[in-house]
CSV table of C-alpha atoms and ligand atoms in Angstrom, one decimal:
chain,number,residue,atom,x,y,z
A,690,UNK,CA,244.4,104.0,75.1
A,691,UNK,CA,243.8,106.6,72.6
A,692,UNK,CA,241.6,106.4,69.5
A,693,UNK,CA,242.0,108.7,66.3
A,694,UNK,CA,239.6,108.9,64.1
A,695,UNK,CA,240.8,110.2,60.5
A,696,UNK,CA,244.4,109.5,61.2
A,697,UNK,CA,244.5,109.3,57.3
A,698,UNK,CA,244.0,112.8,57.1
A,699,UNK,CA,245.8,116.3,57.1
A,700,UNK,CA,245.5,116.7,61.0
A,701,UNK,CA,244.7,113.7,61.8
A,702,UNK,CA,248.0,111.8,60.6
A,703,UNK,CA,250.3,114.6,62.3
A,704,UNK,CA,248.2,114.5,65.6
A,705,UNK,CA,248.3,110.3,65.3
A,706,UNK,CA,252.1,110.6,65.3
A,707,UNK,CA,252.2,113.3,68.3
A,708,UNK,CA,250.3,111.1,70.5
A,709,UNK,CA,252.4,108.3,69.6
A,710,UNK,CA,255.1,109.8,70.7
A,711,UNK,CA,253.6,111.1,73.8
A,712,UNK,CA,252.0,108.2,75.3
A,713,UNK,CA,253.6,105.1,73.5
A,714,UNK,CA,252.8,103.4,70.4
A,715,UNK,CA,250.9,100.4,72.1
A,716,UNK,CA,248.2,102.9,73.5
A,717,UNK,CA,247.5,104.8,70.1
A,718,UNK,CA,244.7,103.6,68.0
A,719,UNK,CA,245.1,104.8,64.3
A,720,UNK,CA,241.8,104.8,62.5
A,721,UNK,CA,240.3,105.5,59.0
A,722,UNK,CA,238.1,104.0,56.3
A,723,UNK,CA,241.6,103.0,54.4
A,724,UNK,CA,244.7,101.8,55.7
A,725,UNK,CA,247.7,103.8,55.7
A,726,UNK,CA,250.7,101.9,53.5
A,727,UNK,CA,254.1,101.4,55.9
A,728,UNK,CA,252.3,102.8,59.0
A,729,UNK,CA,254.0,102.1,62.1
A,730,UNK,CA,251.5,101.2,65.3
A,731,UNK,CA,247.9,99.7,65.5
A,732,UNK,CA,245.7,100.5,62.6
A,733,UNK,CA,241.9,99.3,62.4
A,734,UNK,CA,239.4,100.1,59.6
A,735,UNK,CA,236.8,102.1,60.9
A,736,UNK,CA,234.1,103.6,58.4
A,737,UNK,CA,232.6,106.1,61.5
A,738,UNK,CA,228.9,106.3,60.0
A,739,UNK,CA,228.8,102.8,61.8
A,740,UNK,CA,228.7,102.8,65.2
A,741,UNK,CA,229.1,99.4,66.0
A,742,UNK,CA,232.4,99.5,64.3
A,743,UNK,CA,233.1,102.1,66.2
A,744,UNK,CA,231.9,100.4,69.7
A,745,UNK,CA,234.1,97.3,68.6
A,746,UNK,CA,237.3,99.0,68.7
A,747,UNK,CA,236.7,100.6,71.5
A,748,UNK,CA,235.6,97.7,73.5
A,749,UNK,CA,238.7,95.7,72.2
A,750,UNK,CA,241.2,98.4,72.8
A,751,UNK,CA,239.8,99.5,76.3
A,752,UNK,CA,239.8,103.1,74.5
A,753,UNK,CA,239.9,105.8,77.0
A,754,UNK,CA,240.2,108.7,74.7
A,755,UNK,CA,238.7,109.7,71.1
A,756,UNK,CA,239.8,111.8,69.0
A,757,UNK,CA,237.5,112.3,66.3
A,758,UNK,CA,239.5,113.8,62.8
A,759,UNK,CA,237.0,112.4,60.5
A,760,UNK,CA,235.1,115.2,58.2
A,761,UNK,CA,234.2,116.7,55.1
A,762,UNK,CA,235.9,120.3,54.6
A,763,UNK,CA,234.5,123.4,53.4
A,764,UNK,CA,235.4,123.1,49.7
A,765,UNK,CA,234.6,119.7,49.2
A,766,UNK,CA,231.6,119.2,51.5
A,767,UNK,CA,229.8,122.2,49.3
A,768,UNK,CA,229.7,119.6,45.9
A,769,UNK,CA,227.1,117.1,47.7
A,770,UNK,CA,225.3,120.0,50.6
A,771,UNK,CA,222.9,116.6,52.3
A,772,UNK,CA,225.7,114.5,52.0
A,773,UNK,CA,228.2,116.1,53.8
A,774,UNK,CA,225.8,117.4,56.4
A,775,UNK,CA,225.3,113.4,57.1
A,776,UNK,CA,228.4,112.3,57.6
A,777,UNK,CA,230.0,115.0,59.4
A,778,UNK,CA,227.1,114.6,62.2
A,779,UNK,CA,226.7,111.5,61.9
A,780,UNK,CA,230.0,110.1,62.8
A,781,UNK,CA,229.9,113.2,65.3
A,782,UNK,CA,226.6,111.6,67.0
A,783,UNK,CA,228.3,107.9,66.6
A,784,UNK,CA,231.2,109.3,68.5
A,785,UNK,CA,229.5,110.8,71.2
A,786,UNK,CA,227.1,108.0,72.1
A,787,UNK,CA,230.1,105.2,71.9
A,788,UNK,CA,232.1,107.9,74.1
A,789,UNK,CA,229.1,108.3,76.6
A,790,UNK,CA,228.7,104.6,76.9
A,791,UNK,CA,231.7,103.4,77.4
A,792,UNK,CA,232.3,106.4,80.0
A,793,UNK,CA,235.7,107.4,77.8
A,794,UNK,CA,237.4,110.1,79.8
A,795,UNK,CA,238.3,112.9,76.6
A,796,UNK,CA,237.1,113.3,73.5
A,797,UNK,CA,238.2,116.0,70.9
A,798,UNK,CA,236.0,117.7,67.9
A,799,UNK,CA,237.7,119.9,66.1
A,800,UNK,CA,236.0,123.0,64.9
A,801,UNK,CA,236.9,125.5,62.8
A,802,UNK,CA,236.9,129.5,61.9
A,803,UNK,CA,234.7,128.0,59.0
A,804,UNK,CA,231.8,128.7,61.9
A,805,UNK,CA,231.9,132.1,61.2
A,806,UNK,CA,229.9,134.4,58.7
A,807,UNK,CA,229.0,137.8,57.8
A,808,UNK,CA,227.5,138.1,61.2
A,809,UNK,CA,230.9,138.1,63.1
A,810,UNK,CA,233.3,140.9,63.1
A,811,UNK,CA,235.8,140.6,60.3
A,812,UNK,CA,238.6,141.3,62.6
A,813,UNK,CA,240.0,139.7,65.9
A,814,UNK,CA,236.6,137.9,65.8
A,815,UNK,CA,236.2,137.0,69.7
A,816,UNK,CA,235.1,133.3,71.0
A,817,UNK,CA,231.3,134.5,71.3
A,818,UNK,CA,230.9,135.9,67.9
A,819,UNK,CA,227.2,135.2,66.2
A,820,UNK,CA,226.9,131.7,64.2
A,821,UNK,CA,225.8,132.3,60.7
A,822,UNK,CA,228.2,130.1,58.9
A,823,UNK,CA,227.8,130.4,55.3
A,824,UNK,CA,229.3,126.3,54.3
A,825,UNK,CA,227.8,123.3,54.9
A,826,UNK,CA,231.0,121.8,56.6
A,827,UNK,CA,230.6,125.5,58.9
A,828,UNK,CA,226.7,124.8,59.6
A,829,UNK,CA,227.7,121.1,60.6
A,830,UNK,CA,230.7,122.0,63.0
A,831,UNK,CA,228.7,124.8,64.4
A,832,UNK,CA,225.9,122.2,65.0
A,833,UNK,CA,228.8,120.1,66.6
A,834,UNK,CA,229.7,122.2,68.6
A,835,UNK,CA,226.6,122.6,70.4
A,836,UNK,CA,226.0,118.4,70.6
A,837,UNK,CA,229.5,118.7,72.5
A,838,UNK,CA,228.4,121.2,75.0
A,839,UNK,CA,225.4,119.3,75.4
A,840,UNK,CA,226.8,116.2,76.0
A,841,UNK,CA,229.1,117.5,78.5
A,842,UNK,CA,226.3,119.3,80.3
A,843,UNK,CA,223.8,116.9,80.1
A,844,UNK,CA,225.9,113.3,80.6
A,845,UNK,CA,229.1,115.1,81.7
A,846,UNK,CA,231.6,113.5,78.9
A,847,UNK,CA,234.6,115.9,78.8
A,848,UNK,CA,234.6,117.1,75.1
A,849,UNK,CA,236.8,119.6,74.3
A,850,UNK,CA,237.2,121.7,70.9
A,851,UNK,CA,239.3,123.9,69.2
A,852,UNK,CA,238.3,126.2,65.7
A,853,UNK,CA,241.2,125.8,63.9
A,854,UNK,CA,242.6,128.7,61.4
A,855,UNK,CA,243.9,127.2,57.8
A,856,UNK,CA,246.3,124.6,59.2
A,857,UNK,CA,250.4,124.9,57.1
A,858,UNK,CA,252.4,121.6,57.7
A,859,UNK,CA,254.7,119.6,55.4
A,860,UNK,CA,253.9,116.4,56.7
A,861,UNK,CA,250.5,116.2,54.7
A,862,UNK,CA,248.3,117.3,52.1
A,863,UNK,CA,245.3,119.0,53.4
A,864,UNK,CA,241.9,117.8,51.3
A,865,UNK,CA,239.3,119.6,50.1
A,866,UNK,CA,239.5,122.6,52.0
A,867,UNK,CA,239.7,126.4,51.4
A,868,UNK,CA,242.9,127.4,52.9
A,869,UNK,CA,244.8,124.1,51.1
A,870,UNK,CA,245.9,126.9,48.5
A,871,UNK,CA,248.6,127.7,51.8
A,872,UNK,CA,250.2,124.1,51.7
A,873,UNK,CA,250.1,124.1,48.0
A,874,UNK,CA,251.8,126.7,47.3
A,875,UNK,CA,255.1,125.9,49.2
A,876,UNK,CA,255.1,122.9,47.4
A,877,UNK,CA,255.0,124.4,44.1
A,878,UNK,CA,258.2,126.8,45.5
A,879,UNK,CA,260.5,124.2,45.9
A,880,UNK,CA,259.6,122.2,42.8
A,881,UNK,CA,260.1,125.7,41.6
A,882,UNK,CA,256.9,125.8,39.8
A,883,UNK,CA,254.4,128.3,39.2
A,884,UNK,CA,251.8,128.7,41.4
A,885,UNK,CA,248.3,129.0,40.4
A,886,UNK,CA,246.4,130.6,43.7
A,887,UNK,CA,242.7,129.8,43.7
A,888,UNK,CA,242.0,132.9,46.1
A,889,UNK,CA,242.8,136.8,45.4
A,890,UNK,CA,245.8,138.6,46.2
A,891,UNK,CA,244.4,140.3,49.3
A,892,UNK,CA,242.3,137.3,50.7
A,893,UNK,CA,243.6,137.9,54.2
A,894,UNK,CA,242.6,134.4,56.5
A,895,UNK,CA,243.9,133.0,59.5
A,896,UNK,CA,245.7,130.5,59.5
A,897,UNK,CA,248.0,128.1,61.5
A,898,UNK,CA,251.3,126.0,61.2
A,899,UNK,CA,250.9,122.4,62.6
A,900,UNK,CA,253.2,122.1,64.8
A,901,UNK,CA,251.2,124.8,66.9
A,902,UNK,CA,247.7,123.2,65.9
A,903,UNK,CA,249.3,119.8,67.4
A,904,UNK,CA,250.5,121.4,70.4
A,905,UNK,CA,247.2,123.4,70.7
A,906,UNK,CA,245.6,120.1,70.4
A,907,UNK,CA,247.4,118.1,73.4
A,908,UNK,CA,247.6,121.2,75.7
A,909,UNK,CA,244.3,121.6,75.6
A,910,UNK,CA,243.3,117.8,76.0
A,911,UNK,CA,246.3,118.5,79.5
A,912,UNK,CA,244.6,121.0,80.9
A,913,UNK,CA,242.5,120.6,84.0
A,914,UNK,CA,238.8,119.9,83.3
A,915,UNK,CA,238.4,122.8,85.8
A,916,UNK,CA,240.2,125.2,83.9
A,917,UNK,CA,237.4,124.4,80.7
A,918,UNK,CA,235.3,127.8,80.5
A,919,UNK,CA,234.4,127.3,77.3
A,920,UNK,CA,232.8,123.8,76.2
A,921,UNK,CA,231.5,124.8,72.8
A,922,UNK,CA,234.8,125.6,70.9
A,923,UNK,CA,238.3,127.5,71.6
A,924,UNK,CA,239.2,129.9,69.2
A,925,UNK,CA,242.9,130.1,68.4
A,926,UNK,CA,245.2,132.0,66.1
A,927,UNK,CA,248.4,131.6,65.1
A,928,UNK,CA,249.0,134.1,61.9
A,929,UNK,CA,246.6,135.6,59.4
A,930,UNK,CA,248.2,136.3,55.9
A,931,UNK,CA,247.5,136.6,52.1
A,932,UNK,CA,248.7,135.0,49.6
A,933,UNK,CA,250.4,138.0,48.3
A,934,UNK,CA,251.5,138.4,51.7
A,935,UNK,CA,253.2,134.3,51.8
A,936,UNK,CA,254.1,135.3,48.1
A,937,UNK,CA,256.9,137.7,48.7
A,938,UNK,CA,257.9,135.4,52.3
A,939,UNK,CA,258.6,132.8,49.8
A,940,UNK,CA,260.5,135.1,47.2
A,941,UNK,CA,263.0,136.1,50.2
A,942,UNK,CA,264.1,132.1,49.7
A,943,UNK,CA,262.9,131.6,45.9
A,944,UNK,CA,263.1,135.3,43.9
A,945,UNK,CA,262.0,134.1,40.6
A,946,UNK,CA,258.7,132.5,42.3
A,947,UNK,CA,255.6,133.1,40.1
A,948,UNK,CA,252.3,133.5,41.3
A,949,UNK,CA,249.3,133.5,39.2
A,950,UNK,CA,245.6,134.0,40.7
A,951,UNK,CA,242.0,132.9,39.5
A,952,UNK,CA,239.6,133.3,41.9
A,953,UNK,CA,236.9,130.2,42.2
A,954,UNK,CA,234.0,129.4,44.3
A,955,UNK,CA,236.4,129.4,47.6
A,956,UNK,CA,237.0,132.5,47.4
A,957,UNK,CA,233.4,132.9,48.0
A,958,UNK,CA,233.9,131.2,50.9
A,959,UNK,CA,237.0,133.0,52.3
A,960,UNK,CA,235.3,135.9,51.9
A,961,UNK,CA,232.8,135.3,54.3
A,962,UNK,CA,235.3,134.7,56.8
A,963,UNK,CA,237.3,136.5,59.7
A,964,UNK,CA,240.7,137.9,58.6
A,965,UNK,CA,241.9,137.5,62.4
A,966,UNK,CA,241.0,135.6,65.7
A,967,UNK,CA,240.9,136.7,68.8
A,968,UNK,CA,241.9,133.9,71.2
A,969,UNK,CA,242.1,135.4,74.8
A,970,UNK,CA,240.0,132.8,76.1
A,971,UNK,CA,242.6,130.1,75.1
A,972,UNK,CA,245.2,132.8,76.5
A,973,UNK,CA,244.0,132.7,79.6
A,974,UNK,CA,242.1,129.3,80.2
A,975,UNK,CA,244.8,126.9,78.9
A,976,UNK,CA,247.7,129.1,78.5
A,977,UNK,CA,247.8,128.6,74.6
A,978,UNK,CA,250.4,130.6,72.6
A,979,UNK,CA,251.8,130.2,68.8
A,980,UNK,CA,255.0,130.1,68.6
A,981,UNK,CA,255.2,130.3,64.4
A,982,UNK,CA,255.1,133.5,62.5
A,983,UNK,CA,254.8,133.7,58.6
A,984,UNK,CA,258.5,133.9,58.3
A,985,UNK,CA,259.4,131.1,60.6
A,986,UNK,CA,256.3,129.1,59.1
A,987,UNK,CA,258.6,130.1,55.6
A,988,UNK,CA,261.5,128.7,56.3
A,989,UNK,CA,260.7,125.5,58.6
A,990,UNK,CA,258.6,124.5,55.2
A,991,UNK,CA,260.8,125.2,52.0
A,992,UNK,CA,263.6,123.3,54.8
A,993,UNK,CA,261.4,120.2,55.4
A,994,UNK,CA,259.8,119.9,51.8
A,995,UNK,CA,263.3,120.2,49.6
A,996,UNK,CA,264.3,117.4,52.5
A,997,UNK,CA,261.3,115.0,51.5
A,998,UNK,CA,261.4,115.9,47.8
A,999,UNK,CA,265.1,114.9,47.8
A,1000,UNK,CA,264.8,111.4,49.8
A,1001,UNK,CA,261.0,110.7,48.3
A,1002,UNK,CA,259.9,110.1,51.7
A,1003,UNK,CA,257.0,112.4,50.5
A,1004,UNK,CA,254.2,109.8,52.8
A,1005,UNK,CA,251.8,112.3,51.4
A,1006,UNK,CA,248.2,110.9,50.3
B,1274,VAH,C1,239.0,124.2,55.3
B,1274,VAH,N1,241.2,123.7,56.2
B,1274,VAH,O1,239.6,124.9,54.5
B,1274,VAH,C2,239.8,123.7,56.5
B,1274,VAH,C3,239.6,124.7,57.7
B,1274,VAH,C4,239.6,127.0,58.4
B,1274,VAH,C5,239.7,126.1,57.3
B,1274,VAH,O2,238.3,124.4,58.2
B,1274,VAH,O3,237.9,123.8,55.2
């Protein structure tokens, strides 16, 4: 039986679906500090700053995987700096210590290019790059990161974790992040409204479509424990682009498109981070491999958004 925590949430709502699907309703947990309105499956409360709660569900469920989607992102978690270094270890650390107890066979923290600073080559930035993350949420995944490896070295729990890029999917709004400006704005395209880009022109980041995050995600939790090289965090890439760069994709599909830009405080934080990923180690431990370019990213969104927009099915937050 799988538990997700943060299934409320950009990934976390796409992933709880995906494992749905893979290993049966019955056997996915869905978990956040809100219910979800019309969701289909199991659904507990679960605030994961308490562990007891936490411990509950898992000894109620025999939970045999977590998968912990619960965090405060890079924009967001900068307002309140204490704050959301608390409750993105916390609920790390409540996580771990249910998950070493109750001997739960996986668990996944997911990590993000966010770890990276001005110390790590701008480009094709490889899996060993130097640590200076410049955001609280990238000081508190980097710091997660290293709890994972040391739980698996020093209890052996089998945690696994991936740095995501920006993730692009139409089946959520991200929150409080840097790269949301990348779901936004295909939005805005198909109400055919201008789009107001909080980044420059030319701020180049990698980024992601979710159906390849979500795939990332479950090959990786597949793979052998044997074939795990890395037990601090995988990088992977999919497609780095700017928003001038999705601009003109989109006005291929939309020609009068509008783009407007005013820079704020993220694109401080963009700045500070890689342009492109180098993610040979995924290549070659796990076999990982996007399978979405900007183009087919593109289409596959303007396609599925003008379908929710039209039947309202937009189960958005
Ligand atoms: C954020 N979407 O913007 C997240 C992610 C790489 C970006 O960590 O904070």
């Amino acid at each position: 039986v799988i538990l997700v925590i943060g299934a409320n949430g950009q990934l976390g709502s796409v992933l709880t679906e995906s494992l749905k699907h893979k290993f049966g309703n019955s056997n996915v947990i869905a978990s956040d500090l809100r219910p979800r309105e019309g969701y289909e499956g199991v659904f507990e409360i679960i605030d994961a700053t308490d562990m007891n709660r936490i411990h509950d569900v898992v000894t109620q469920y025999n939970v045999t995987q977590i998968y912990h989607l619960a965090a405060i992102l890079s924009a967001k978690g900068e307002q309140t700096p204490l704050t959301t270094w608390d409750i993105n270890m916390k609920t790390l650390f409540n996580v771990l210590e249910v998950a070493r107890h109750h001997k739960i066979d996986k668990v996944f923290f997911p990590s993000s290019i966010a770890v990276f600073g001005e110390g790590a080559p701008l480009n094709n930035t490889p899996n060993n790059a130097y640590l200076d993350p410049a955001t609280v949420y990238g000081i508190s995944k980097a710091a997660g990161e290293n709890w994972a490896q040391y739980y698996f070295m020093r209890y052996g729990l089998d945690v696994r974790s991936i740095r995501y890029p920006g993730v692009i999917g139409y089946q959520s709004l991200p929150g409080g992040g840097t790269t949301d400006y990348a779901v936004d704005i295909y939005h805005k395209a198909v109400l055919k409204e201008e789009f107001n880009c909080f980044l420059k022109e030319d701020a180049t980041l990698p980024m992601i479509f979710m159906d390849d995050a979500i795939r990332a995600t479950l090959e990786l939790m597949d793979a052998p424990k044997e074939d795990i090289t890395i037990r601090t965090s995988y990088n992977i890439a999919g497609i780095s682009f700017s928003p001038a760069e999705v601009a003109s994709e989109i006005r291929k599909l939309y020609p009068d498109f509008k783009i407007s830009y005013e820079p704020d405080f993220r694109q401080e934080i963009a700045s500070r981070w890689p342009k492109s990923i180098d993610d040979s180690a995924a290549r070659k431990d796990w076999s990982w491999k996007p399978k979405f370019d900007l183009e087919s990213i593109t289409g596959t969104m303007i396609e599925k958004l003008k379908e929710n927009y039209k039947t309202g099915s937009r189960n958005l937050e």
